[in-house]
């Protein structure tokens, strides 16, 4: 467990060092530089890794097997867990009522009305059209543009097409293309391993920066809301999803949790599902023993469209703001919130703070002022780190469950081994 320990050590050390770094220190620039280099390296590798992994896993499935069944099961499973996440978020916020302060709607106590124009601009500049775009861009009109603007869903679609068609081809040219793709995939894996080797340093820098720049005073009025969101995320991650592994996959959720720790810590530090994907692919394949065939398809899809933590957070945030404004949402309105959270979590990009746009959209639909988003921005980074970890955890549970449904016996059959760091896969 040396690698996991190094990651944990880096995170704890970073919180301490960060807390003692003055907000004006030049060290913050250094943290920022190292952290950005690390995230850039992960992002650099994501597109070739995802495309090569998907094409390779599909082209290697024998022609006799059916492909659609796995896809349909994946979609069904992800929708189910996201729905459970939304329900948990709603229940906890309805129960704790963080928006009610001293028995009255807390808008004033929370300073809701006056919000900086600059925060507003960041979010309201984008609109619901963005989510519609996500749907239409599933078929990317221009591949290069899709890659350049990080539209992973479109690239996944294209890779699936390539894999599915290549699978049926057996001309000499197609065969050499297949072996070329396999070689390329091995190359990308080796580079990925080298980047992961540096993760403790990158993670240290990212967390130290957050710890140094997030003031405790600004978080204070939001503590109840933060606590409620953490409780709901915890319930979903540790009760619902662990039970799902037990009941459907018939395996130990705790063992899977320990296998996934490096990926969860990376998600926590980067607050980006797509940047975490290289690490979570490796954890699921090498430490939870899920086949490449299932994980190479289920995880990239999950990192893009399955966001349990995000959907839960959207529900929680909208309900919290409604409470603070004294608006009692009816059951029908709450169902609408769940539906919108589900739908938008599908379109939210796997990058930091992405769900704020979705929350603005839902607030608008309910007739609540979008300005309220400024309030939750204060605490967003910390909760973003947590919900991203839950997003990645949900994807990995999907990989385990689907692999088991596909009859894979080896999944979680033995304790995780330490990464052979730096070694080519
Ligand atoms: N940061 C999240 C992710 O990458 C998305 C969000 O909820 O803002 O998974």
CSV table of C-alpha atoms and ligand atoms in Angstrom, one decimal:
chain,number,residue,atom,x,y,z
A,1,UNK,CA,0.0,0.0,0.0
A,2,UNK,CA,3.0,2.3,-0.4
A,3,UNK,CA,1.5,4.4,-3.1
A,4,UNK,CA,-1.8,4.9,-1.3
A,5,UNK,CA,0.1,5.9,1.8
A,6,UNK,CA,2.2,8.4,-0.2
A,7,UNK,CA,-1.0,10.0,-1.5
A,8,UNK,CA,-2.6,10.2,1.9
A,9,UNK,CA,0.6,11.6,3.4
A,10,UNK,CA,0.8,14.2,0.7
A,11,UNK,CA,-2.8,15.3,1.3
A,12,UNK,CA,-2.5,15.6,5.1
A,13,UNK,CA,0.9,17.4,4.8
A,14,UNK,CA,-0.6,19.7,2.2
A,15,UNK,CA,-3.5,20.7,4.5
A,16,UNK,CA,-1.1,21.5,7.3
A,17,UNK,CA,1.5,23.3,5.1
A,18,UNK,CA,-1.3,25.2,3.3
A,19,UNK,CA,-2.9,26.4,6.5
A,20,UNK,CA,0.4,28.0,7.5
A,21,UNK,CA,1.0,29.6,4.1
A,22,UNK,CA,-0.1,33.3,4.2
A,23,UNK,CA,-2.5,34.2,1.4
A,24,UNK,CA,-0.1,36.6,-0.1
A,25,UNK,CA,2.9,34.3,-0.1
A,26,UNK,CA,4.9,33.6,-3.3
A,27,UNK,CA,4.5,29.9,-2.4
A,28,UNK,CA,0.9,30.0,-3.6
A,29,UNK,CA,2.2,30.7,-7.1
A,30,UNK,CA,4.5,27.7,-6.8
A,31,UNK,CA,1.6,25.4,-5.6
A,32,UNK,CA,-0.5,26.7,-8.5
A,33,UNK,CA,2.2,26.1,-11.0
A,34,UNK,CA,2.9,22.5,-9.9
A,35,UNK,CA,-0.8,21.7,-9.5
A,36,UNK,CA,-1.6,23.0,-12.9
A,37,UNK,CA,1.3,21.1,-14.5
A,38,UNK,CA,-0.1,17.9,-12.9
A,39,UNK,CA,-3.7,18.4,-14.0
A,40,UNK,CA,-2.4,19.3,-17.5
A,41,UNK,CA,-0.5,16.1,-17.7
A,42,UNK,CA,-3.6,14.1,-16.7
A,43,UNK,CA,-5.7,16.0,-19.2
A,44,UNK,CA,-3.1,15.5,-21.9
A,45,UNK,CA,-3.3,11.8,-21.6
A,46,UNK,CA,-7.1,11.5,-21.2
A,47,UNK,CA,-8.2,11.7,-24.8
A,48,UNK,CA,-5.6,9.3,-26.3
A,49,UNK,CA,-6.2,6.9,-23.4
A,50,UNK,CA,-10.0,6.9,-23.6
A,51,UNK,CA,-10.1,6.5,-27.4
A,52,UNK,CA,-7.4,3.8,-27.5
A,53,UNK,CA,-9.0,1.9,-24.6
A,54,UNK,CA,-12.5,1.9,-26.0
A,55,UNK,CA,-11.4,1.0,-29.5
A,56,UNK,CA,-9.2,-1.8,-28.3
A,57,UNK,CA,-11.7,-3.3,-25.9
A,58,UNK,CA,-14.4,-3.3,-28.6
A,59,UNK,CA,-12.3,-4.6,-31.4
A,60,UNK,CA,-11.2,-7.5,-29.3
A,61,UNK,CA,-14.7,-8.7,-28.4
A,62,UNK,CA,-15.4,-11.8,-30.4
A,63,UNK,CA,-17.8,-11.4,-33.3
A,64,UNK,CA,-20.2,-13.9,-31.7
A,65,UNK,CA,-20.9,-11.8,-28.6
A,66,UNK,CA,-23.6,-9.1,-28.4
A,67,UNK,CA,-22.4,-5.6,-27.7
A,68,UNK,CA,-25.7,-3.8,-27.1
A,69,UNK,CA,-26.5,-5.7,-23.9
A,70,UNK,CA,-23.5,-4.3,-22.0
A,71,UNK,CA,-24.4,-0.8,-23.1
A,72,UNK,CA,-28.0,-1.1,-22.1
A,73,UNK,CA,-27.1,-2.5,-18.7
A,74,UNK,CA,-24.6,0.2,-18.1
A,75,UNK,CA,-27.1,3.0,-18.9
A,76,UNK,CA,-29.7,1.4,-16.7
A,77,UNK,CA,-27.4,0.9,-13.8
A,78,UNK,CA,-26.0,4.5,-13.9
A,79,UNK,CA,-29.5,5.9,-14.1
A,80,UNK,CA,-30.6,3.9,-11.1
A,81,UNK,CA,-27.6,5.0,-8.9
A,82,UNK,CA,-27.9,8.6,-9.9
A,83,UNK,CA,-31.6,8.5,-9.0
A,84,UNK,CA,-30.7,7.1,-5.6
A,85,UNK,CA,-28.2,9.8,-5.1
A,86,UNK,CA,-30.7,12.5,-5.8
A,87,UNK,CA,-33.2,11.0,-3.5
A,88,UNK,CA,-30.6,10.9,-0.7
A,89,UNK,CA,-29.8,14.5,-1.2
A,90,UNK,CA,-33.4,15.6,-1.1
A,91,UNK,CA,-34.2,13.5,2.0
A,92,UNK,CA,-31.2,14.8,4.0
A,93,UNK,CA,-31.9,18.5,3.1
A,94,UNK,CA,-35.6,18.1,3.9
A,95,UNK,CA,-34.7,16.7,7.2
A,96,UNK,CA,-31.8,19.0,8.3
A,97,UNK,CA,-33.2,22.1,6.7
A,98,UNK,CA,-29.9,24.1,6.5
A,99,UNK,CA,-31.7,27.0,4.8
A,100,UNK,CA,-33.8,27.7,7.9
A,101,UNK,CA,-31.8,29.6,10.4
A,102,UNK,CA,-33.2,30.2,13.9
A,103,UNK,CA,-36.6,29.0,12.7
A,104,UNK,CA,-36.9,31.5,9.8
A,105,UNK,CA,-35.8,31.4,6.2
A,106,UNK,CA,-32.2,32.2,6.3
A,107,UNK,CA,-31.9,34.4,3.2
A,108,UNK,CA,-31.0,37.5,5.1
A,109,UNK,CA,-28.7,35.8,7.7
A,110,UNK,CA,-26.9,34.2,4.8
A,111,UNK,CA,-26.6,37.5,3.0
A,112,UNK,CA,-28.4,36.1,0.0
A,113,UNK,CA,-29.7,39.2,-1.7
A,114,UNK,CA,-26.5,41.1,-2.4
A,115,UNK,CA,-24.2,39.0,-4.6
A,116,UNK,CA,-21.2,40.2,-6.5
A,117,UNK,CA,-21.9,40.9,-10.1
A,118,UNK,CA,-18.7,39.2,-11.1
A,119,UNK,CA,-19.7,35.7,-9.7
A,120,UNK,CA,-23.0,36.1,-11.5
A,121,UNK,CA,-21.4,36.8,-14.8
A,122,UNK,CA,-19.4,33.6,-14.6
A,123,UNK,CA,-22.4,31.4,-14.4
A,124,UNK,CA,-25.4,33.1,-16.0
A,125,UNK,CA,-23.4,33.8,-19.2
A,126,UNK,CA,-24.0,30.2,-20.0
A,127,UNK,CA,-27.4,28.8,-20.5
A,128,UNK,CA,-29.6,25.8,-20.8
A,129,UNK,CA,-28.5,25.6,-24.4
A,130,UNK,CA,-25.3,24.2,-23.1
A,131,UNK,CA,-27.0,21.0,-22.0
A,132,UNK,CA,-28.8,20.7,-25.3
A,133,UNK,CA,-25.4,21.0,-27.0
A,134,UNK,CA,-24.2,18.1,-25.0
A,135,UNK,CA,-26.9,16.0,-26.5
A,136,UNK,CA,-26.4,17.1,-30.1
A,137,UNK,CA,-22.6,16.9,-29.7
A,138,UNK,CA,-22.8,13.2,-29.0
A,139,UNK,CA,-22.4,13.0,-32.7
A,140,UNK,CA,-19.5,15.4,-33.2
A,141,UNK,CA,-19.6,17.3,-36.5
A,142,UNK,CA,-15.9,17.9,-36.3
A,143,UNK,CA,-13.6,15.4,-34.5
A,144,UNK,CA,-10.7,17.8,-34.1
A,145,UNK,CA,-12.9,20.4,-32.6
A,146,UNK,CA,-14.5,17.9,-30.2
A,147,UNK,CA,-11.0,16.9,-29.0
A,148,UNK,CA,-9.9,20.6,-28.7
A,149,UNK,CA,-13.0,21.6,-26.7
A,150,UNK,CA,-13.0,18.5,-24.5
A,151,UNK,CA,-16.3,17.0,-25.7
A,152,UNK,CA,-15.4,13.6,-24.5
A,153,UNK,CA,-18.9,12.2,-25.2
A,154,UNK,CA,-18.5,12.8,-28.9
A,155,UNK,CA,-15.1,11.2,-28.9
A,156,UNK,CA,-16.5,8.2,-27.1
A,157,UNK,CA,-19.1,7.9,-29.7
A,158,UNK,CA,-16.6,8.0,-32.5
A,159,UNK,CA,-14.3,5.5,-30.7
A,160,UNK,CA,-17.2,3.1,-30.3
A,161,UNK,CA,-17.9,3.3,-34.0
A,162,UNK,CA,-14.3,2.6,-34.9
A,163,UNK,CA,-14.2,-0.3,-32.4
A,164,UNK,CA,-17.4,-1.8,-33.6
A,165,UNK,CA,-16.5,-1.7,-37.3
A,166,UNK,CA,-12.9,-2.7,-36.9
A,167,UNK,CA,-14.0,-5.7,-34.9
A,168,UNK,CA,-15.7,-7.2,-38.0
A,169,UNK,CA,-12.8,-6.5,-40.4
A,170,UNK,CA,-10.1,-9.0,-41.0
A,171,UNK,CA,-8.3,-7.8,-44.1
A,172,UNK,CA,-4.5,-7.6,-43.8
A,173,UNK,CA,-4.7,-3.8,-43.6
A,174,UNK,CA,-7.3,-3.9,-40.8
A,175,UNK,CA,-5.3,-6.5,-38.9
A,176,UNK,CA,-2.2,-4.3,-39.0
A,177,UNK,CA,-4.3,-1.3,-37.9
A,178,UNK,CA,-5.5,-3.4,-34.9
A,179,UNK,CA,-2.0,-4.3,-33.9
A,180,UNK,CA,-1.0,-0.6,-34.3
A,181,UNK,CA,-3.8,0.4,-32.0
A,182,UNK,CA,-2.8,-2.2,-29.4
A,183,UNK,CA,0.8,-0.9,-29.5
A,184,UNK,CA,-0.4,2.7,-29.2
A,185,UNK,CA,-2.5,1.7,-26.2
A,186,UNK,CA,0.5,0.1,-24.5
A,187,UNK,CA,2.5,3.2,-25.1
A,188,UNK,CA,-0.2,5.5,-23.6
A,189,UNK,CA,-0.5,3.2,-20.6
A,190,UNK,CA,3.3,3.5,-19.9
A,191,UNK,CA,3.1,7.3,-20.1
A,192,UNK,CA,0.0,7.2,-17.8
A,193,UNK,CA,1.9,5.2,-15.3
A,194,UNK,CA,4.7,7.7,-15.3
A,195,UNK,CA,2.3,10.5,-14.6
A,196,UNK,CA,0.6,8.6,-11.8
A,197,UNK,CA,4.0,8.1,-10.3
A,198,UNK,CA,4.1,11.9,-9.8
A,199,UNK,CA,0.6,12.1,-8.4
A,200,UNK,CA,1.6,12.6,-4.7
A,201,UNK,CA,3.6,15.7,-5.6
A,202,UNK,CA,0.7,17.1,-7.8
A,203,UNK,CA,-1.8,16.3,-5.2
A,204,UNK,CA,0.2,18.1,-2.5
A,205,UNK,CA,0.4,21.2,-4.5
A,206,UNK,CA,-3.3,21.3,-5.4
A,207,UNK,CA,-4.5,20.8,-1.8
A,208,UNK,CA,-1.9,23.2,-0.3
A,209,UNK,CA,-3.3,25.9,-2.6
A,210,UNK,CA,-6.9,25.3,-1.6
A,211,UNK,CA,-5.9,25.2,2.1
A,212,UNK,CA,-4.0,28.4,1.8
A,213,UNK,CA,-6.6,30.4,-0.1
A,214,UNK,CA,-9.9,29.2,1.5
A,215,UNK,CA,-10.7,31.5,4.5
A,216,UNK,CA,-12.5,29.9,7.4
A,217,UNK,CA,-14.6,33.0,8.2
A,218,UNK,CA,-16.4,33.0,4.8
A,219,UNK,CA,-17.4,29.3,5.3
A,220,UNK,CA,-18.9,29.7,8.8
A,221,UNK,CA,-22.5,30.5,7.9
A,222,UNK,CA,-22.5,27.7,5.5
A,223,UNK,CA,-21.3,25.0,7.9
A,224,UNK,CA,-24.8,23.4,8.4
A,225,UNK,CA,-25.3,23.2,4.6
A,226,UNK,CA,-21.8,21.7,4.1
A,227,UNK,CA,-22.4,19.2,6.9
A,228,UNK,CA,-25.7,18.1,5.4
A,229,UNK,CA,-24.2,17.7,1.9
A,230,UNK,CA,-21.3,15.7,3.4
A,231,UNK,CA,-23.8,13.5,5.3
A,232,UNK,CA,-25.8,12.8,2.1
A,233,UNK,CA,-22.7,12.1,0.1
A,234,UNK,CA,-21.4,9.8,2.8
A,235,UNK,CA,-24.8,7.9,2.9
A,236,UNK,CA,-24.8,7.4,-0.8
A,237,UNK,CA,-21.1,6.4,-1.0
A,238,UNK,CA,-20.9,4.2,2.0
A,239,UNK,CA,-24.4,2.8,2.4
A,240,UNK,CA,-26.2,2.7,-1.0
A,241,UNK,CA,-23.2,2.0,-3.2
A,242,UNK,CA,-21.5,-0.5,-0.8
A,243,UNK,CA,-24.8,-2.3,-0.4
A,244,UNK,CA,-25.1,-2.4,-4.2
A,245,UNK,CA,-21.8,-4.1,-4.4
A,246,UNK,CA,-22.8,-6.6,-1.8
A,247,UNK,CA,-26.3,-7.3,-3.2
A,248,UNK,CA,-25.7,-7.3,-6.9
A,249,UNK,CA,-22.0,-8.0,-7.3
A,250,UNK,CA,-21.8,-10.2,-4.2
A,251,UNK,CA,-18.4,-8.8,-3.3
A,252,UNK,CA,-16.9,-6.8,-0.5
A,253,UNK,CA,-17.4,-3.1,-0.9
A,254,UNK,CA,-14.7,-2.3,1.6
A,255,UNK,CA,-12.2,-4.2,-0.5
A,256,UNK,CA,-13.2,-2.2,-3.5
A,257,UNK,CA,-12.9,1.0,-1.5
A,258,UNK,CA,-9.4,0.1,-0.5
A,259,UNK,CA,-8.5,-0.8,-4.1
A,260,UNK,CA,-9.9,2.6,-5.3
A,261,UNK,CA,-8.2,4.8,-2.7
A,262,UNK,CA,-5.6,6.2,-5.0
A,263,UNK,CA,-8.2,7.2,-7.6
A,264,UNK,CA,-10.5,8.7,-4.9
A,265,UNK,CA,-7.7,10.8,-3.5
A,266,UNK,CA,-6.9,12.0,-7.0
A,267,UNK,CA,-10.5,12.9,-7.6
A,268,UNK,CA,-10.6,14.7,-4.2
A,269,UNK,CA,-7.5,16.7,-5.0
A,270,UNK,CA,-8.2,17.6,-8.6
A,271,UNK,CA,-12.0,18.0,-8.4
A,272,UNK,CA,-12.2,16.7,-12.0
A,273,UNK,CA,-13.6,13.4,-13.0
A,274,UNK,CA,-12.1,13.5,-16.4
A,275,UNK,CA,-8.6,14.3,-15.1
A,276,UNK,CA,-9.0,11.4,-12.6
A,277,UNK,CA,-10.0,8.9,-15.3
A,278,UNK,CA,-6.4,7.6,-16.0
A,279,UNK,CA,-6.0,6.8,-12.3
A,280,UNK,CA,-9.4,5.2,-11.9
A,281,UNK,CA,-8.9,3.0,-15.0
A,282,UNK,CA,-5.7,1.7,-13.5
A,283,UNK,CA,-7.2,1.1,-10.0
A,284,UNK,CA,-10.2,-0.8,-11.4
A,285,UNK,CA,-8.1,-3.0,-13.7
A,286,UNK,CA,-5.1,-3.7,-11.6
A,287,UNK,CA,-6.5,-3.5,-8.0
A,288,UNK,CA,-10.1,-4.5,-8.3
A,289,UNK,CA,-9.4,-7.0,-11.2
A,290,UNK,CA,-12.1,-5.9,-13.5
A,291,UNK,CA,-11.4,-6.9,-17.1
A,292,UNK,CA,-10.2,-4.3,-19.6
A,293,UNK,CA,-13.1,-5.2,-21.8
A,294,UNK,CA,-15.7,-4.0,-19.3
A,295,UNK,CA,-13.7,-1.2,-17.6
A,296,UNK,CA,-12.5,0.4,-20.7
A,297,UNK,CA,-16.0,1.0,-21.8
A,298,UNK,CA,-17.9,1.5,-18.5
A,299,UNK,CA,-15.4,3.9,-16.8
A,300,UNK,CA,-14.9,6.5,-19.6
A,301,UNK,CA,-18.7,6.6,-20.1
A,302,UNK,CA,-19.2,6.9,-16.4
A,303,UNK,CA,-16.7,9.7,-15.9
A,304,UNK,CA,-18.6,11.7,-18.6
A,305,UNK,CA,-22.2,10.9,-17.9
A,306,UNK,CA,-22.5,9.3,-14.5
A,307,UNK,CA,-22.2,11.8,-11.7
A,308,UNK,CA,-23.8,10.6,-8.5
A,309,UNK,CA,-22.2,13.2,-6.3
A,310,UNK,CA,-22.9,16.0,-8.7
A,311,UNK,CA,-26.6,15.1,-9.1
A,312,UNK,CA,-26.9,14.8,-5.3
A,313,UNK,CA,-25.3,18.2,-4.8
A,314,UNK,CA,-27.5,19.9,-7.4
A,315,UNK,CA,-30.7,18.6,-5.6
A,316,UNK,CA,-29.3,19.7,-2.2
A,317,UNK,CA,-28.2,23.1,-3.3
A,318,UNK,CA,-31.4,24.0,-5.0
A,319,UNK,CA,-33.5,22.8,-2.1
A,320,UNK,CA,-31.2,24.7,0.3
A,321,UNK,CA,-31.6,28.0,-1.6
A,322,UNK,CA,-35.4,27.5,-1.9
A,323,UNK,CA,-35.5,27.0,1.9
A,324,UNK,CA,-33.5,30.1,2.5
A,325,UNK,CA,-35.9,32.1,0.4
A,326,UNK,CA,-38.8,30.7,2.3
A,327,UNK,CA,-40.1,28.8,-0.7
A,328,UNK,CA,-41.8,25.5,0.3
A,329,UNK,CA,-41.3,23.2,-2.7
A,330,UNK,CA,-44.2,20.9,-3.4
A,331,UNK,CA,-43.6,17.2,-4.0
A,332,UNK,CA,-44.2,17.8,-7.7
A,333,UNK,CA,-41.6,20.6,-7.7
A,334,UNK,CA,-39.1,18.3,-5.9
A,335,UNK,CA,-39.7,15.6,-8.4
A,336,UNK,CA,-38.9,18.2,-11.1
A,337,UNK,CA,-35.7,19.1,-9.3
A,338,UNK,CA,-34.7,15.4,-9.2
A,339,UNK,CA,-35.5,15.0,-12.9
A,340,UNK,CA,-33.5,18.1,-13.8
A,341,UNK,CA,-30.6,17.1,-11.7
A,342,UNK,CA,-30.5,13.7,-13.3
A,343,UNK,CA,-30.7,15.1,-16.7
A,344,UNK,CA,-28.1,17.9,-16.2
A,345,UNK,CA,-25.7,15.7,-14.3
A,346,UNK,CA,-25.5,13.8,-17.6
A,347,UNK,CA,-24.4,16.9,-19.4
A,348,UNK,CA,-22.1,18.4,-16.7
A,349,UNK,CA,-18.5,18.3,-17.8
A,350,UNK,CA,-16.0,16.5,-15.5
A,351,UNK,CA,-14.2,19.6,-14.6
A,352,UNK,CA,-14.0,21.7,-11.4
A,353,UNK,CA,-17.2,23.7,-10.5
A,354,UNK,CA,-19.0,22.4,-13.6
A,355,UNK,CA,-22.3,21.8,-11.7
A,356,UNK,CA,-22.8,25.5,-10.8
A,357,UNK,CA,-24.1,26.0,-14.3
A,358,UNK,CA,-26.6,23.2,-13.9
A,359,UNK,CA,-27.7,24.6,-10.5
A,360,UNK,CA,-28.3,28.0,-12.1
A,361,UNK,CA,-30.4,26.4,-14.7
A,362,UNK,CA,-32.6,24.6,-12.2
A,363,UNK,CA,-33.0,27.7,-10.0
A,364,UNK,CA,-34.2,29.5,-13.1
A,365,UNK,CA,-36.7,26.8,-13.9
A,366,UNK,CA,-38.1,27.1,-10.4
A,367,UNK,CA,-38.2,30.9,-10.6
A,368,UNK,CA,-35.6,31.4,-8.0
A,369,UNK,CA,-33.0,34.1,-8.5
A,370,UNK,CA,-29.8,32.9,-10.1
A,371,UNK,CA,-27.9,35.3,-7.9
A,372,UNK,CA,-28.2,32.8,-5.1
A,373,UNK,CA,-25.4,30.8,-6.8
A,374,UNK,CA,-22.9,33.3,-5.3
A,375,UNK,CA,-23.7,32.0,-1.9
A,376,UNK,CA,-22.8,28.4,-2.6
A,377,UNK,CA,-19.7,29.4,-4.6
A,378,UNK,CA,-18.1,30.3,-1.3
A,379,UNK,CA,-18.0,26.7,-0.2
A,380,UNK,CA,-17.9,25.2,-3.6
A,381,UNK,CA,-14.3,24.0,-3.9
A,382,UNK,CA,-14.4,21.8,-0.8
A,383,UNK,CA,-17.7,20.2,-1.7
A,384,UNK,CA,-16.6,19.9,-5.3
A,385,UNK,CA,-13.6,17.8,-4.1
A,386,UNK,CA,-16.0,15.5,-2.2
A,387,UNK,CA,-18.6,15.2,-4.9
A,388,UNK,CA,-16.0,14.4,-7.5
A,389,UNK,CA,-14.7,11.6,-5.3
A,390,UNK,CA,-18.3,10.3,-5.1
A,391,UNK,CA,-18.7,10.6,-8.9
A,392,UNK,CA,-15.6,8.5,-9.4
A,393,UNK,CA,-16.6,6.0,-6.7
A,394,UNK,CA,-20.0,5.6,-8.4
A,395,UNK,CA,-18.4,4.9,-11.8
A,396,UNK,CA,-16.1,2.3,-10.3
A,397,UNK,CA,-19.0,0.6,-8.6
A,398,UNK,CA,-20.6,0.5,-12.0
A,399,UNK,CA,-17.6,-1.3,-13.4
A,400,UNK,CA,-17.5,-3.9,-10.6
A,401,UNK,CA,-21.3,-4.6,-10.8
A,402,UNK,CA,-21.3,-4.8,-14.6
A,403,UNK,CA,-18.2,-7.0,-14.7
A,404,UNK,CA,-19.9,-9.4,-12.2
A,405,UNK,CA,-23.1,-9.3,-14.3
A,406,UNK,CA,-21.0,-10.3,-17.2
A,407,UNK,CA,-19.9,-13.3,-15.2
A,408,UNK,CA,-16.4,-12.2,-14.3
A,409,UNK,CA,-15.2,-14.3,-11.3
A,410,UNK,CA,-11.8,-12.6,-10.7
A,411,UNK,CA,-13.4,-9.2,-9.7
A,412,UNK,CA,-12.3,-8.3,-6.1
A,413,UNK,CA,-11.5,-12.0,-5.5
A,414,UNK,CA,-8.3,-11.1,-3.7
A,415,UNK,CA,-7.0,-8.0,-1.9
A,416,UNK,CA,-5.5,-5.2,-4.0
A,417,UNK,CA,-1.9,-5.2,-4.8
A,418,UNK,CA,0.3,-2.1,-4.7
A,419,UNK,CA,0.8,-0.3,-8.0
A,420,UNK,CA,3.9,-1.4,-9.8
A,421,UNK,CA,4.6,2.2,-10.2
A,422,UNK,CA,6.4,3.2,-13.4
A,423,UNK,CA,6.3,-0.3,-14.9
A,424,UNK,CA,4.9,-0.7,-18.3
A,425,UNK,CA,1.5,-2.5,-18.2
B,1,LIG,N1,-16.2,18.6,-10.5
B,1,LIG,C1,-17.1,17.6,-10.8
B,1,LIG,C2,-16.5,16.5,-11.6
B,1,LIG,O1,-15.6,16.7,-12.3
B,1,LIG,C3,-18.3,18.2,-11.6
B,1,LIG,C4,-19.1,19.1,-10.7
B,1,LIG,O2,-19.9,18.6,-9.9
B,1,LIG,O3,-18.9,20.3,-10.7
B,1,LIG,O4,-16.9,15.4,-11.5
